[in-house]
Tab-separated table of C-alpha atoms in Angstrom:
chain	number	residue	atom	x	y	z
A	1	UNK	CA	63.403	87.667	107.000
A	2	UNK	CA	65.946	85.388	104.581
A	3	UNK	CA	68.900	84.643	105.871
A	4	UNK	CA	70.686	86.205	103.141
A	5	UNK	CA	69.424	89.950	103.835
A	6	UNK	CA	69.767	89.874	107.370
A	7	UNK	CA	74.086	88.596	107.021
A	8	UNK	CA	74.597	91.686	104.319
A	9	UNK	CA	73.111	93.192	107.120
A	10	UNK	CA	74.938	92.883	109.599
A	11	UNK	CA	77.568	92.967	106.860
A	12	UNK	CA	76.520	96.701	106.252
A	13	UNK	CA	77.530	97.554	109.633
A	14	UNK	CA	80.843	96.307	109.636
A	15	UNK	CA	81.874	98.116	106.473
A	16	UNK	CA	80.465	101.181	108.826
A	17	UNK	CA	81.682	100.718	111.785
A	18	UNK	CA	85.233	100.302	109.377
A	19	UNK	CA	84.576	102.955	107.643
A	20	UNK	CA	84.177	105.486	110.532
A	21	UNK	CA	87.211	104.856	112.304
A	22	UNK	CA	89.754	104.460	109.896
A	23	UNK	CA	93.554	103.656	110.859
A	24	UNK	CA	96.615	103.861	109.038
A	25	UNK	CA	99.591	101.042	108.390
A	26	UNK	CA	100.217	99.529	111.451
A	27	UNK	CA	98.298	101.332	113.562
A	28	UNK	CA	95.175	100.086	112.877
A	29	UNK	CA	94.737	99.186	116.659
A	30	UNK	CA	91.131	99.265	117.588
A	31	UNK	CA	90.317	97.747	114.573
A	32	UNK	CA	92.174	94.743	115.544
A	33	UNK	CA	90.652	94.756	118.872
A	34	UNK	CA	87.565	94.854	117.123
A	35	UNK	CA	87.930	92.314	114.424
A	36	UNK	CA	89.133	89.956	117.907
A	37	UNK	CA	85.849	90.774	119.727
A	38	UNK	CA	83.478	90.194	116.217
A	39	UNK	CA	85.965	86.848	115.458
A	40	UNK	CA	85.414	85.347	119.174
A	41	UNK	CA	82.071	85.617	118.765
A	42	UNK	CA	82.077	83.820	116.459
A	43	UNK	CA	83.088	80.693	117.922
A	44	UNK	CA	87.002	81.144	116.206
A	45	UNK	CA	90.591	80.623	117.733
A	46	UNK	CA	91.906	84.346	117.593
A	47	UNK	CA	95.858	85.349	117.963
A	48	UNK	CA	96.504	88.791	117.629
A	49	UNK	CA	99.656	91.009	117.239
A	50	UNK	CA	101.236	89.177	114.446
A	51	UNK	CA	102.800	91.350	112.225
A	52	UNK	CA	102.455	94.332	115.301
A	53	UNK	CA	98.246	94.795	114.547
A	54	UNK	CA	97.527	91.621	112.402
A	55	UNK	CA	94.917	89.530	113.356
A	56	UNK	CA	94.498	85.538	112.446
A	57	UNK	CA	91.780	83.406	113.570
A	58	UNK	CA	91.626	80.460	112.891
A	59	UNK	CA	88.241	77.760	112.067
A	60	UNK	CA	88.693	74.184	111.987
A	61	UNK	CA	86.062	71.558	110.911
A	62	UNK	CA	86.251	68.181	111.357
A	63	UNK	CA	89.516	65.948	110.586
A	64	UNK	CA	91.104	67.260	107.185
A	65	UNK	CA	94.828	68.335	106.638
A	66	UNK	CA	94.152	70.705	103.924
A	67	UNK	CA	94.360	73.788	105.304
A	68	UNK	CA	92.716	77.221	103.556
A	69	UNK	CA	94.607	80.903	103.982
A	70	UNK	CA	92.312	83.960	103.564
A	71	UNK	CA	93.369	87.648	103.381
A	72	UNK	CA	91.334	90.476	104.159
A	73	UNK	CA	93.671	94.160	104.803
A	74	UNK	CA	92.870	96.278	106.698
A	75	UNK	CA	94.525	99.963	106.487
A	76	UNK	CA	93.233	103.461	105.770
A	77	UNK	CA	95.501	105.946	103.875
A	78	UNK	CA	96.107	109.560	104.922
A	79	UNK	CA	93.389	111.235	102.361
A	80	UNK	CA	90.837	114.163	103.853
A	81	UNK	CA	87.030	112.620	103.310
A	82	UNK	CA	84.930	114.649	101.139
A	83	UNK	CA	81.934	112.514	100.335
A	84	UNK	CA	79.265	113.389	102.663
A	85	UNK	CA	77.883	109.876	104.026
A	86	UNK	CA	76.560	109.541	106.979
A	87	UNK	CA	79.612	106.980	108.382
A	88	UNK	CA	82.045	109.540	107.258
A	89	UNK	CA	85.436	109.010	108.951
A	90	UNK	CA	86.130	110.329	112.376
A	91	UNK	CA	89.708	110.776	112.509
A	92	UNK	CA	90.444	114.042	110.229
A	93	UNK	CA	92.592	113.681	106.849
A	94	UNK	CA	92.273	109.393	107.375
A	95	UNK	CA	89.752	107.625	104.957
A	96	UNK	CA	88.951	104.367	103.926
A	97	UNK	CA	89.829	105.614	100.159
A	98	UNK	CA	90.215	101.812	98.875
A	99	UNK	CA	88.290	99.954	100.303
A	100	UNK	CA	89.760	97.970	103.036
A	101	UNK	CA	87.216	98.416	105.386
A	102	UNK	CA	84.375	96.366	102.444
A	103	UNK	CA	87.318	93.381	103.045
A	104	UNK	CA	87.445	93.104	106.071
A	105	UNK	CA	83.600	93.134	106.659
A	106	UNK	CA	83.984	90.368	103.250
A	107	UNK	CA	86.403	88.080	104.943
A	108	UNK	CA	83.732	89.061	108.616
A	109	UNK	CA	80.787	87.624	106.267
A	110	UNK	CA	82.603	84.353	104.957
A	111	UNK	CA	83.415	83.938	108.768
A	112	UNK	CA	80.015	84.132	109.088
A	113	UNK	CA	78.351	81.661	106.866
A	114	UNK	CA	81.203	78.837	107.227
A	115	UNK	CA	80.719	79.074	110.868
A	116	UNK	CA	77.552	78.325	110.952
A	117	UNK	CA	76.984	76.217	107.287
A	118	UNK	CA	80.384	73.675	108.672
A	119	UNK	CA	79.968	72.822	105.575
A	120	UNK	CA	84.047	71.643	104.860
A	121	UNK	CA	86.003	69.438	106.062
A	122	UNK	CA	89.592	70.931	107.004
A	123	UNK	CA	90.944	74.258	109.310
A	124	UNK	CA	90.608	77.450	107.771
A	125	UNK	CA	92.863	80.469	108.453
A	126	UNK	CA	91.592	83.826	108.491
A	127	UNK	CA	94.288	86.801	108.539
A	128	UNK	CA	93.385	90.450	108.515
A	129	UNK	CA	97.346	92.058	107.321
A	130	UNK	CA	97.631	95.581	108.926
A	131	UNK	CA	100.141	97.994	106.909
A	132	UNK	CA	98.988	96.895	102.767
A	133	UNK	CA	99.327	100.335	101.216
A	134	UNK	CA	102.627	100.950	101.864
A	135	UNK	CA	103.970	97.793	101.142
A	136	UNK	CA	105.307	96.088	104.491
A	137	UNK	CA	101.985	94.313	105.901
A	138	UNK	CA	102.450	91.293	104.780
A	139	UNK	CA	106.567	90.805	105.261
A	140	UNK	CA	106.035	91.550	108.866
A	141	UNK	CA	103.236	89.179	109.417
A	142	UNK	CA	105.948	86.623	107.962
A	143	UNK	CA	108.710	87.725	110.158
A	144	UNK	CA	106.636	87.411	112.809
A	145	UNK	CA	106.932	83.709	111.715
A	146	UNK	CA	102.837	84.195	110.179
A	147	UNK	CA	104.092	80.703	108.462
A	148	UNK	CA	105.662	78.867	110.678
A	149	UNK	CA	103.540	79.504	113.628
A	150	UNK	CA	99.591	79.390	110.728
A	151	UNK	CA	101.202	76.938	107.749
A	152	UNK	CA	99.144	77.177	104.752
A	153	UNK	CA	98.665	74.758	101.965
A	154	UNK	CA	96.933	78.064	99.856
A	155	UNK	CA	95.922	81.256	100.385
A	156	UNK	CA	93.529	83.351	98.742
A	157	UNK	CA	92.345	87.337	98.343
A	158	UNK	CA	90.502	90.336	96.139
A	159	UNK	CA	90.317	93.503	96.346
A	160	UNK	CA	87.178	95.511	95.134
A	161	UNK	CA	87.498	97.082	91.334
A	162	UNK	CA	85.501	99.799	90.345
A	163	UNK	CA	86.252	99.403	86.719
A	164	UNK	CA	84.453	96.676	87.038
A	165	UNK	CA	80.519	96.081	86.739
A	166	UNK	CA	79.262	94.819	90.219
A	167	UNK	CA	78.217	91.190	90.061
A	168	UNK	CA	81.610	90.205	88.286
A	169	UNK	CA	84.451	88.464	89.735
A	170	UNK	CA	87.805	88.796	87.441
A	171	UNK	CA	91.177	86.715	87.541
A	172	UNK	CA	93.672	85.128	85.355
A	173	UNK	CA	96.664	83.224	85.820
A	174	UNK	CA	100.288	84.559	86.291
A	175	UNK	CA	100.353	88.557	86.527
A	176	UNK	CA	97.464	89.631	87.760
A	177	UNK	CA	98.761	93.324	89.433
A	178	UNK	CA	101.952	94.632	88.907
A	179	UNK	CA	105.518	95.234	90.863
A	180	UNK	CA	105.908	98.774	92.141
A	181	UNK	CA	109.686	99.814	91.757
A	182	UNK	CA	110.761	103.590	92.928
A	183	UNK	CA	113.791	104.576	91.153
A	184	UNK	CA	116.051	108.212	91.908
A	185	UNK	CA	118.430	109.357	89.350
A	186	UNK	CA	121.052	112.413	90.178
A	187	UNK	CA	122.764	113.288	87.768
A	188	UNK	CA	126.052	116.364	89.254
A	189	UNK	CA	127.124	118.363	85.801
A	190	UNK	CA	129.293	121.471	86.775
A	191	UNK	CA	126.163	124.494	86.531
A	192	UNK	CA	127.408	128.546	85.791
A	193	UNK	CA	125.557	131.320	84.388
A	194	UNK	CA	123.467	130.405	82.333
A	195	UNK	CA	124.866	132.657	79.447
A	196	UNK	CA	127.760	130.403	79.014
A	197	UNK	CA	126.638	126.981	79.272
A	198	UNK	CA	130.133	125.964	77.173
A	199	UNK	CA	131.478	126.797	80.479
A	200	UNK	CA	129.777	123.829	82.139
A	201	UNK	CA	128.683	120.488	82.313
A	202	UNK	CA	124.531	121.243	81.853
A	203	UNK	CA	122.762	118.101	84.150
A	204	UNK	CA	119.485	119.468	82.761
A	205	UNK	CA	119.927	118.721	79.194
A	206	UNK	CA	121.180	115.119	79.764
A	207	UNK	CA	118.652	114.697	81.925
A	208	UNK	CA	116.301	115.557	79.441
A	209	UNK	CA	117.837	112.637	77.256
A	210	UNK	CA	117.944	110.448	80.563
A	211	UNK	CA	113.992	111.218	80.642
A	212	UNK	CA	113.580	109.980	76.300
A	213	UNK	CA	116.051	107.195	76.953
A	214	UNK	CA	114.065	105.542	80.179
A	215	UNK	CA	111.125	105.722	77.309
A	216	UNK	CA	112.194	102.672	74.941
A	217	UNK	CA	112.692	100.658	77.313
A	218	UNK	CA	108.860	99.896	77.313
A	219	UNK	CA	108.761	100.402	73.670
A	220	UNK	CA	111.814	98.833	72.231
A	221	UNK	CA	113.279	96.100	75.219
A	222	UNK	CA	110.190	94.828	76.860
A	223	UNK	CA	107.475	92.199	75.132
A	224	UNK	CA	105.187	94.348	73.595
A	225	UNK	CA	103.333	91.129	74.953
A	226	UNK	CA	104.103	91.798	78.643
A	227	UNK	CA	102.678	94.953	80.335
A	228	UNK	CA	105.611	97.802	81.712
A	229	UNK	CA	105.100	100.734	82.992
A	230	UNK	CA	108.203	103.701	83.288
A	231	UNK	CA	107.453	106.916	84.834
A	232	UNK	CA	109.411	109.856	85.398
A	233	UNK	CA	106.945	111.878	87.844
A	234	UNK	CA	109.482	114.590	89.512
A	235	UNK	CA	112.205	116.635	88.088
A	236	UNK	CA	114.372	118.562	91.093
A	237	UNK	CA	117.689	120.632	90.345
A	238	UNK	CA	119.204	123.422	92.316
A	239	UNK	CA	119.342	126.218	89.567
A	240	UNK	CA	117.874	129.323	89.021
A	241	UNK	CA	116.352	130.703	85.905
A	242	UNK	CA	119.328	132.225	84.936
A	243	UNK	CA	121.747	129.581	86.338
A	244	UNK	CA	122.332	126.560	84.789
A	245	UNK	CA	122.001	123.568	88.139
A	246	UNK	CA	124.937	121.687	89.256
A	247	UNK	CA	122.596	118.982	90.275
A	248	UNK	CA	119.556	117.271	88.564
A	249	UNK	CA	117.374	114.587	90.159
A	250	UNK	CA	114.482	112.709	88.702
A	251	UNK	CA	111.770	110.767	90.335
A	252	UNK	CA	109.333	107.711	89.137
A	253	UNK	CA	108.364	104.664	89.701
A	254	UNK	CA	107.836	101.573	86.985
A	255	UNK	CA	105.346	98.653	87.152
A	256	UNK	CA	105.190	95.585	85.950
A	257	UNK	CA	104.062	92.123	86.017
A	258	UNK	CA	106.786	89.206	86.691
A	259	UNK	CA	109.885	88.911	88.185
A	260	UNK	CA	111.636	88.863	84.659
A	261	UNK	CA	110.131	92.350	83.525
A	262	UNK	CA	111.235	94.137	86.830
A	263	UNK	CA	114.783	92.355	86.133
A	264	UNK	CA	114.521	94.007	82.587
A	265	UNK	CA	113.847	97.103	82.922
A	266	UNK	CA	116.038	97.626	86.299
A	267	UNK	CA	118.555	96.319	84.517
A	268	UNK	CA	118.208	99.105	81.037
A	269	UNK	CA	117.209	102.172	83.343
A	270	UNK	CA	120.938	101.362	84.897
A	271	UNK	CA	122.733	101.180	81.775
A	272	UNK	CA	120.816	104.531	80.037
A	273	UNK	CA	121.092	107.087	82.863
A	274	UNK	CA	125.288	105.805	83.488
A	275	UNK	CA	126.018	105.580	79.893
A	276	UNK	CA	124.305	108.509	79.452
A	277	UNK	CA	125.910	110.796	81.624
A	278	UNK	CA	129.531	108.488	80.885
A	279	UNK	CA	128.414	110.301	78.074
A	280	UNK	CA	128.297	114.006	78.750
A	281	UNK	CA	130.856	114.308	80.904
A	282	UNK	CA	128.773	113.707	84.002
A	283	UNK	CA	128.407	111.855	87.406
A	284	UNK	CA	125.710	109.641	88.120
A	285	UNK	CA	123.702	107.626	91.025
A	286	UNK	CA	121.457	105.162	89.919
A	287	UNK	CA	118.507	104.237	92.774
A	288	UNK	CA	115.987	101.148	92.308
A	289	UNK	CA	114.386	100.502	95.979
A	290	UNK	CA	111.486	97.246	95.465
A	291	UNK	CA	108.744	98.183	96.900
A	292	UNK	CA	105.991	96.233	95.914
A	293	UNK	CA	106.299	91.856	94.112
A	294	UNK	CA	104.233	91.368	91.938
A	295	UNK	CA	100.609	89.747	92.114
A	296	UNK	CA	101.285	86.469	90.589
A	297	UNK	CA	98.631	84.069	90.678
A	298	UNK	CA	99.391	79.893	90.550
A	299	UNK	CA	97.722	77.681	88.063
A	300	UNK	CA	95.496	75.690	90.052
A	301	UNK	CA	94.781	78.115	92.705
A	302	UNK	CA	93.095	80.323	89.597
A	303	UNK	CA	91.034	77.218	88.362
A	304	UNK	CA	89.903	76.654	91.890
A	305	UNK	CA	88.572	80.108	92.030
A	306	UNK	CA	87.067	80.287	88.963
A	307	UNK	CA	84.708	77.639	89.510
A	308	UNK	CA	84.011	79.101	92.979
A	309	UNK	CA	82.870	82.187	91.621
A	310	UNK	CA	81.255	80.736	88.462
A	311	UNK	CA	79.337	78.901	91.375
A	312	UNK	CA	78.379	82.060	93.250
A	313	UNK	CA	77.613	84.665	90.535
A	314	UNK	CA	77.477	82.298	87.243
A	315	UNK	CA	80.020	81.761	84.707
A	316	UNK	CA	78.767	84.604	82.243
A	317	UNK	CA	80.039	87.198	85.290
A	318	UNK	CA	83.232	86.038	85.523
A	319	UNK	CA	86.391	86.261	83.585
A	320	UNK	CA	88.956	83.738	83.505
A	321	UNK	CA	91.338	85.536	81.806
A	322	UNK	CA	91.576	89.251	82.708
A	323	UNK	CA	93.759	91.583	81.848
A	324	UNK	CA	96.286	92.866	84.828
A	325	UNK	CA	95.736	95.713	86.720
A	326	UNK	CA	98.796	97.921	86.953
A	327	UNK	CA	98.306	99.021	90.453
A	328	UNK	CA	100.003	97.422	92.822
A	329	UNK	CA	99.542	94.522	95.861
A	330	UNK	CA	101.443	93.698	98.695
A	331	UNK	CA	99.481	90.090	98.757
A	332	UNK	CA	102.354	89.304	95.880
A	333	UNK	CA	104.564	88.725	99.339
A	334	UNK	CA	102.281	85.735	100.168
A	335	UNK	CA	102.272	83.833	96.823
A	336	UNK	CA	105.838	83.887	96.466
A	337	UNK	CA	105.703	81.316	99.818
A	338	UNK	CA	102.310	80.019	99.056
A	339	UNK	CA	99.915	79.055	95.731
A	340	UNK	CA	97.279	80.762	96.204
A	341	UNK	CA	95.258	83.562	93.859
A	342	UNK	CA	94.299	86.966	94.008
A	343	UNK	CA	90.780	88.362	92.518
A	344	UNK	CA	88.980	90.753	91.128
A	345	UNK	CA	85.634	91.715	92.676
A	346	UNK	CA	83.790	94.521	90.802
A	347	UNK	CA	82.047	97.388	92.212
A	348	UNK	CA	81.382	99.620	89.638
A	349	UNK	CA	77.943	101.150	88.988
A	350	UNK	CA	77.790	103.394	86.420
A	351	UNK	CA	77.359	102.246	82.444
A	352	UNK	CA	81.082	103.467	81.317
A	353	UNK	CA	83.651	102.056	83.556
A	354	UNK	CA	85.250	105.402	83.833
A	355	UNK	CA	82.624	107.236	85.286
A	356	UNK	CA	82.831	105.449	88.875
A	357	UNK	CA	84.984	106.515	91.518
A	358	UNK	CA	87.478	104.899	91.410
A	359	UNK	CA	90.174	103.829	94.376
A	360	UNK	CA	92.233	106.370	96.461
A	361	UNK	CA	89.655	109.415	95.874
A	362	UNK	CA	88.589	111.632	98.337
A	363	UNK	CA	85.040	110.998	97.412
A	364	UNK	CA	85.107	107.228	96.686
A	365	UNK	CA	82.995	104.456	99.033
A	366	UNK	CA	82.385	101.074	98.892
A	367	UNK	CA	80.072	99.576	96.965
A	368	UNK	CA	78.017	97.676	99.652
A	369	UNK	CA	75.492	95.475	97.274
A	370	UNK	CA	78.826	93.680	96.943
A	371	UNK	CA	79.999	92.688	100.312
A	372	UNK	CA	78.178	89.395	100.125
A	373	UNK	CA	79.006	88.289	96.839
A	374	UNK	CA	82.082	87.989	98.487
A	375	UNK	CA	81.522	86.435	101.107
A	376	UNK	CA	79.932	83.829	99.147
A	377	UNK	CA	83.134	83.535	96.536
A	378	UNK	CA	85.245	83.393	99.606
A	379	UNK	CA	82.691	80.752	101.830
A	380	UNK	CA	82.286	78.605	98.046
A	381	UNK	CA	85.371	78.696	97.062
A	382	UNK	CA	86.230	76.780	100.795
A	383	UNK	CA	83.239	74.715	100.076
A	384	UNK	CA	84.338	73.165	97.230
A	385	UNK	CA	88.386	73.231	97.915
A	386	UNK	CA	87.934	70.739	101.318
A	387	UNK	CA	83.733	68.889	100.902
A	388	UNK	CA	82.911	67.889	104.124
């Protein structure tokens, strides 16, 4: 059996184990214990309980001073699995619907390659991060002194992407994944009988004006060359079919790929909401929270990732200036403190991108055929960046 075939079989076993035993954010106790055991068997120095359930494993070769971080996320999501794979989730209502099972197996595979070849000169910190889905895990690890106790010169990560063909690796300089900001706009009017709107202040009509006004942010305030999304997703009232409400609540989220755009959206939303309410004589509460920071790649590290990707899959299968994905990823927190790069690992099998089952779908399953590609990408990146 070839070394590649043997490694792939091992990675598939790891991945299926994780898929069968999913755990949600900050409860990845058994997952962390399994990872720690496998990493110790490969000879790494393992540290547990960082950021509650996070794991960091150190692999040092030679006397080089450069330290590179490789990161994989660990948590599953609260979604009942409807697929029929033999390794279906054993935890009711929880499944690995985003591919973090594959990400963990990929990093374990990279560790196995690096621990056996030892073809680099420096230190690799292998970071298994909890709670990516709610966007809290990276900050939890940092708050638990990750960057002080395990300092890194650079950090790299990846995410599988079903709408990109399997065997391709895409990335880009600057913003590659979006922030997620949540908002609540509470409009306080004066309700009354539906037959007598002149006797009150109708917050539902005002909410309609606000919602339409918010749509002008992307079309008229934002640079059309920068990606931005403003979505109102919920409208809640205390009215009835024959009663004008006194209070209306608008909820939703926004996405952007740079701190500047993030601030512009917040400022314009606040102005539109507060001024619209003032114009119609209603009160306004504007609440805006930053859930995920954008993932903004560093230029030099992106070049490093592109070179490694080309060596693994061939230049023709590398997109070095891909479109941003407007989903969010808390890897962006690391990139605020450390140079690094995040890449997309294509996992799609259908000719038309939309025919692939997307992540966060109850039928989703990681494509095992790209496990080895991801592992080799990480291992090659290390060997090229800090050669022996």
